[in-house]
mmCIF file of C-alpha atoms in Angstrom:
data_model
loop_
_atom_site.group_PDB
_atom_site.id
_atom_site.type_symbol
_atom_site.label_atom_id
_atom_site.label_comp_id
_atom_site.label_asym_id
_atom_site.label_seq_id
_atom_site.Cartn_x
_atom_site.Cartn_y
_atom_site.Cartn_z
ATOM 1 C CA LEU A 86 88.382 142.415 110.772
ATOM 2 C CA HIS A 87 90.802 140.728 108.266
ATOM 3 C CA ALA A 88 92.468 137.484 108.960
ATOM 4 C CA ALA A 89 96.188 137.642 109.653
ATOM 5 C CA PRO A 90 98.322 136.304 106.933
ATOM 6 C CA GLN A 91 99.474 132.718 107.282
ATOM 7 C CA PRO A 92 103.236 132.242 108.095
ATOM 8 C CA SER A 93 103.736 130.153 104.919
ATOM 9 C CA THR A 94 102.151 133.051 102.805
ATOM 10 C CA MET A 95 104.550 135.617 104.481
ATOM 11 C CA LEU A 96 107.502 133.288 103.935
ATOM 12 C CA ARG A 97 106.772 132.949 100.208
ATOM 13 C CA SER A 98 106.258 136.679 99.848
ATOM 14 C CA SER A 99 109.608 137.438 101.524
ATOM 15 C CA ILE A 100 111.400 134.911 99.323
ATOM 16 C CA ALA A 101 109.792 136.289 96.219
ATOM 17 C CA LEU A 102 110.809 139.952 97.169
ATOM 18 C CA ALA A 103 114.280 138.708 97.984
ATOM 19 C CA MET A 104 114.609 137.046 94.647
ATOM 20 C CA LEU A 105 113.309 140.222 92.901
ATOM 21 C CA GLY A 106 115.912 142.300 94.864
ATOM 22 C CA SER A 107 118.677 139.936 93.895
ATOM 23 C CA ALA A 108 117.626 140.124 90.153
ATOM 24 C CA LEU A 109 117.610 143.854 90.156
ATOM 25 C CA GLY A 110 121.086 143.961 91.771
ATOM 26 C CA PHE A 111 122.756 141.472 89.346
ATOM 27 C CA ALA A 112 121.118 141.519 86.102
ATOM 28 C CA PRO A 113 121.765 144.176 83.503
ATOM 29 C CA GLY A 114 118.853 146.172 82.127
ATOM 30 C CA ALA A 115 117.895 147.835 78.872
ATOM 31 C CA MET A 116 117.835 151.287 80.336
ATOM 32 C CA LEU A 117 121.668 151.086 80.603
ATOM 33 C CA PRO A 118 123.043 151.603 77.017
ATOM 34 C CA ALA A 119 126.782 150.936 76.406
ATOM 35 C CA THR A 120 129.111 153.901 76.703
ATOM 36 C CA LYS A 121 131.731 154.669 74.066
ATOM 37 C CA SER A 122 134.622 155.378 76.448
ATOM 38 C CA VAL A 123 134.999 154.404 80.088
ATOM 39 C CA ARG A 124 137.774 156.750 80.622
ATOM 40 C CA ALA A 125 135.868 159.638 79.345
ATOM 41 C CA ALA A 126 132.827 158.862 81.333
ATOM 42 C CA ALA A 127 134.700 158.277 84.421
ATOM 43 C CA THR A 128 136.584 161.533 84.391
ATOM 44 C CA GLN A 129 133.185 163.480 84.386
ATOM 45 C CA GLY A 130 132.523 162.186 87.839
ATOM 46 C CA PRO A 131 133.482 164.730 90.615
ATOM 47 C CA SER A 132 135.083 162.290 92.996
ATOM 48 C CA MET A 133 136.306 159.351 90.850
ATOM 49 C CA GLN A 134 139.769 158.958 89.817
ATOM 50 C CA LEU A 135 141.083 155.964 87.843
ATOM 51 C CA LEU A 136 144.335 154.287 89.090
ATOM 52 C CA PRO A 137 147.133 153.360 86.664
ATOM 53 C CA LEU A 138 147.157 149.777 85.545
ATOM 54 C CA TYR A 139 149.719 147.377 86.898
ATOM 55 C CA ARG A 140 152.216 146.650 84.067
ATOM 56 C CA ASP A 141 150.104 148.483 81.594
ATOM 57 C CA GLY A 142 150.714 147.359 77.918
ATOM 58 C CA GLU A 143 152.338 144.144 79.054
ATOM 59 C CA LEU A 144 149.621 142.153 81.032
ATOM 60 C CA GLN A 145 146.673 144.497 80.366
ATOM 61 C CA GLY A 146 145.604 147.791 78.769
ATOM 62 C CA GLY A 147 144.588 149.104 75.433
ATOM 63 C CA SER A 148 147.682 147.716 73.583
ATOM 64 C CA VAL A 149 147.107 144.187 74.870
ATOM 65 C CA MET A 150 144.766 141.855 72.931
ATOM 66 C CA TYR A 151 143.893 138.221 73.930
ATOM 67 C CA ARG A 152 144.136 137.322 70.206
ATOM 68 C CA PRO A 153 146.655 139.055 67.861
ATOM 69 C CA GLY A 154 144.836 140.644 65.073
ATOM 70 C CA ALA A 155 141.436 140.794 66.636
ATOM 71 C CA GLU A 156 139.423 143.881 66.606
ATOM 72 C CA ARG A 157 139.169 145.582 70.081
ATOM 73 C CA PRO A 158 135.548 146.431 71.102
ATOM 74 C CA VAL A 159 134.989 150.271 71.488
ATOM 75 C CA ALA A 160 134.025 150.199 75.195
ATOM 76 C CA LEU A 161 137.251 148.132 76.074
ATOM 77 C CA ASP A 162 139.579 150.979 75.888
ATOM 78 C CA GLY A 163 142.123 149.564 78.220
ATOM 79 C CA THR A 164 140.968 151.512 81.138
ATOM 80 C CA TYR A 165 139.838 148.692 83.458
ATOM 81 C CA VAL A 166 141.877 146.257 85.301
ATOM 82 C CA GLY A 167 142.286 142.934 83.365
ATOM 83 C CA ASP A 168 141.135 144.405 80.011
ATOM 84 C CA ILE A 169 142.635 142.456 77.176
ATOM 85 C CA GLY A 170 139.936 143.177 74.743
ATOM 86 C CA PHE A 171 138.026 140.009 75.270
ATOM 87 C CA ASP A 172 134.360 140.307 74.460
ATOM 88 C CA PRO A 173 133.607 137.739 71.665
ATOM 89 C CA LEU A 174 129.926 137.892 72.129
ATOM 90 C CA GLY A 175 129.709 141.733 72.009
ATOM 91 C CA PHE A 176 128.031 142.318 75.410
ATOM 92 C CA SER A 177 129.898 145.769 75.936
ATOM 93 C CA ASN A 178 128.374 147.038 72.562
ATOM 94 C CA VAL A 179 124.807 146.840 74.093
ATOM 95 C CA ILE A 180 125.327 147.142 77.931
ATOM 96 C CA ASP A 181 127.145 149.812 79.814
ATOM 97 C CA ILE A 182 130.646 148.552 80.632
ATOM 98 C CA LYS A 183 130.635 149.938 84.132
ATOM 99 C CA TRP A 184 127.558 147.806 85.031
ATOM 100 C CA LEU A 185 129.400 144.752 83.408
ATOM 101 C CA ARG A 186 132.421 145.340 85.528
ATOM 102 C CA GLU A 187 130.474 145.784 88.598
ATOM 103 C CA ALA A 188 128.724 142.478 88.015
ATOM 104 C CA GLU A 189 131.851 140.630 87.187
ATOM 105 C CA LEU A 190 133.590 141.817 90.363
ATOM 106 C CA LYS A 191 130.449 140.889 92.545
ATOM 107 C CA HIS A 192 130.160 137.483 90.999
ATOM 108 C CA GLY A 193 133.788 137.036 91.159
ATOM 109 C CA ARG A 194 134.054 137.857 94.782
ATOM 110 C CA PHE A 195 131.185 135.501 95.584
ATOM 111 C CA ALA A 196 132.720 132.748 93.570
ATOM 112 C CA MET A 197 135.984 133.190 95.477
ATOM 113 C CA LEU A 198 134.321 132.755 98.842
ATOM 114 C CA ALA A 199 132.505 129.718 97.360
ATOM 115 C CA VAL A 200 135.747 128.031 96.410
ATOM 116 C CA LEU A 201 137.190 128.722 99.690
ATOM 117 C CA GLY A 202 134.163 127.246 101.441
ATOM 118 C CA PHE A 203 134.290 124.214 99.084
ATOM 119 C CA ILE A 204 137.849 123.522 100.090
ATOM 120 C CA VAL A 205 137.415 124.176 103.818
ATOM 121 C CA GLN A 206 134.458 121.634 103.954
ATOM 122 C CA GLU A 207 136.823 118.904 102.704
ATOM 123 C CA PHE A 208 139.145 119.371 105.913
ATOM 124 C CA TYR A 209 136.993 120.897 108.584
ATOM 125 C CA THR A 210 133.309 120.573 109.814
ATOM 126 C CA PHE A 211 131.789 123.262 112.088
ATOM 127 C CA PRO A 212 130.290 121.951 115.353
ATOM 128 C CA PHE A 213 126.719 120.828 115.287
ATOM 129 C CA PHE A 214 126.893 119.989 111.553
ATOM 130 C CA PRO A 215 127.157 116.600 110.001
ATOM 131 C CA LYS A 216 130.362 115.459 108.325
ATOM 132 C CA MET A 217 129.868 115.061 104.396
ATOM 133 C CA ALA A 218 131.267 115.840 101.170
ATOM 134 C CA PRO A 219 130.842 119.431 99.770
ATOM 135 C CA VAL A 220 128.317 118.450 97.036
ATOM 136 C CA ASP A 221 126.284 116.450 99.479
ATOM 137 C CA ALA A 222 126.516 119.341 101.873
ATOM 138 C CA HIS A 223 124.846 121.679 99.332
ATOM 139 C CA ASP A 224 122.068 119.302 98.839
ATOM 140 C CA TYR A 225 121.484 118.748 102.552
ATOM 141 C CA PHE A 226 121.498 122.444 103.432
ATOM 142 C CA VAL A 227 118.948 123.158 100.567
ATOM 143 C CA THR A 228 116.516 120.589 102.033
ATOM 144 C CA GLN A 229 116.934 122.288 105.413
ATOM 145 C CA GLY A 230 116.069 125.683 104.025
ATOM 146 C CA GLY A 231 119.582 126.984 103.686
ATOM 147 C CA GLY A 232 118.925 128.094 100.169
ATOM 148 C CA SER A 233 116.126 130.481 101.016
ATOM 149 C CA GLN A 234 118.159 132.046 103.733
ATOM 150 C CA ILE A 235 121.017 132.683 101.495
ATOM 151 C CA ILE A 236 118.703 134.296 98.774
ATOM 152 C CA PHE A 237 117.101 136.462 101.468
ATOM 153 C CA TRP A 238 120.363 137.707 103.181
ATOM 154 C CA ILE A 239 122.027 138.366 99.764
ATOM 155 C CA SER A 240 119.114 140.261 98.561
ATOM 156 C CA PHE A 241 119.127 142.349 101.782
ATOM 157 C CA VAL A 242 122.711 143.235 101.084
ATOM 158 C CA GLU A 243 121.786 144.134 97.375
ATOM 159 C CA LEU A 244 119.310 146.761 98.503
ATOM 160 C CA PHE A 245 122.409 148.741 99.724
ATOM 161 C CA SER A 246 124.576 147.887 96.815
ATOM 162 C CA VAL A 247 122.013 149.263 94.407
ATOM 163 C CA VAL A 248 122.927 152.862 95.652
ATOM 164 C CA ALA A 249 126.716 152.217 94.952
ATOM 165 C CA LEU A 250 125.692 150.887 91.515
ATOM 166 C CA PHE A 251 123.986 154.015 90.392
ATOM 167 C CA GLU A 252 126.706 156.122 91.670
ATOM 168 C CA THR A 253 129.039 153.971 89.316
ATOM 169 C CA ILE A 254 126.836 154.593 86.489
ATOM 170 C CA GLN A 255 126.855 158.280 87.081
ATOM 171 C CA GLY A 256 130.627 158.314 87.145
ATOM 172 C CA LYS A 257 131.028 159.132 90.796
ATOM 173 C CA ARG A 258 132.406 155.766 91.849
ATOM 174 C CA GLU A 259 134.540 153.220 90.261
ATOM 175 C CA ALA A 260 133.115 149.800 89.809
ATOM 176 C CA GLY A 261 133.561 147.355 92.620
ATOM 177 C CA ASP A 262 135.151 150.053 94.940
ATOM 178 C CA TYR A 263 133.786 149.809 98.383
ATOM 179 C CA ALA A 264 136.975 151.313 100.005
ATOM 180 C CA PHE A 265 137.266 148.002 101.853
ATOM 181 C CA ASP A 266 140.841 147.322 103.098
ATOM 182 C CA PRO A 267 140.717 146.639 106.703
ATOM 183 C CA LEU A 268 144.240 145.063 106.714
ATOM 184 C CA ASN A 269 145.747 148.224 104.875
ATOM 185 C CA LEU A 270 147.399 146.119 102.198
ATOM 186 C CA ALA A 271 147.270 148.836 99.480
ATOM 187 C CA THR A 272 149.963 150.929 101.001
ATOM 188 C CA ASP A 273 150.468 152.871 97.583
ATOM 189 C CA GLU A 274 149.078 153.102 94.148
ATOM 190 C CA VAL A 275 151.426 150.566 92.592
ATOM 191 C CA THR A 276 150.610 147.980 95.349
ATOM 192 C CA LEU A 277 146.869 148.756 94.991
ATOM 193 C CA ALA A 278 147.154 148.345 91.146
ATOM 194 C CA ARG A 279 148.787 144.880 91.511
ATOM 195 C CA TYR A 280 146.224 143.729 94.071
ATOM 196 C CA ARG A 281 143.422 144.802 91.747
ATOM 197 C CA GLU A 282 144.961 142.987 88.769
ATOM 198 C CA ALA A 283 145.314 139.926 90.951
ATOM 199 C CA GLU A 284 141.721 140.094 92.114
ATOM 200 C CA ILE A 285 140.235 140.115 88.781
ATOM 201 C CA LYS A 286 142.320 137.172 87.660
ATOM 202 C CA HIS A 287 141.365 135.048 90.704
ATOM 203 C CA ALA A 288 137.718 136.183 90.483
ATOM 204 C CA ARG A 289 137.492 134.945 86.844
ATOM 205 C CA LEU A 290 139.245 131.649 87.739
ATOM 206 C CA ALA A 291 136.864 131.149 90.681
ATOM 207 C CA MET A 292 133.935 131.731 88.517
ATOM 208 C CA ILE A 293 135.014 129.041 86.157
ATOM 209 C CA ALA A 294 135.997 126.683 89.050
ATOM 210 C CA ILE A 295 132.670 126.891 91.055
ATOM 211 C CA GLY A 296 130.496 127.071 87.970
#
């Protein structure tokens, strides 16, 4: 007979597996080399169609550069929303741009939720929780085990998003597209393109703000 594992050991193992799942879901890997053209790769997929950009050539797109005279990276061909040729460190030269965009949207969406929660905490406190400043609330819930729970549940969600990620790499799905529109805001392609451009801008601002 073997002794049953201790609860503390099981907890540590669960957290370790959760952290591993989170790392696999977020971090780019060496097995995903950069692609030369997002549009060319995307059109090879049987079910993926790229939408036109909102105000293409004016706010974003292949003819828009963040710095006049700068050389546009090859992978940033103006296909993706919010593309203004900004990649000063050259990440798109070594990592698949589809993976980078998936990661950018995922982190940006989490950051927007974090900013919202940070602001709400200033004005409202949920029942059964002590009233405190947002920064103090973070430290308090970490000591109460909240950090481990967040890592575990985010990693659980990541297990499902890995399937979607590989479909993106294969060109079967556009990065970040989960067909999630419960309020039916995207009534037509123009409206959807405008919301997509607004999302990436707010996502980038939120990542800077919450970072």
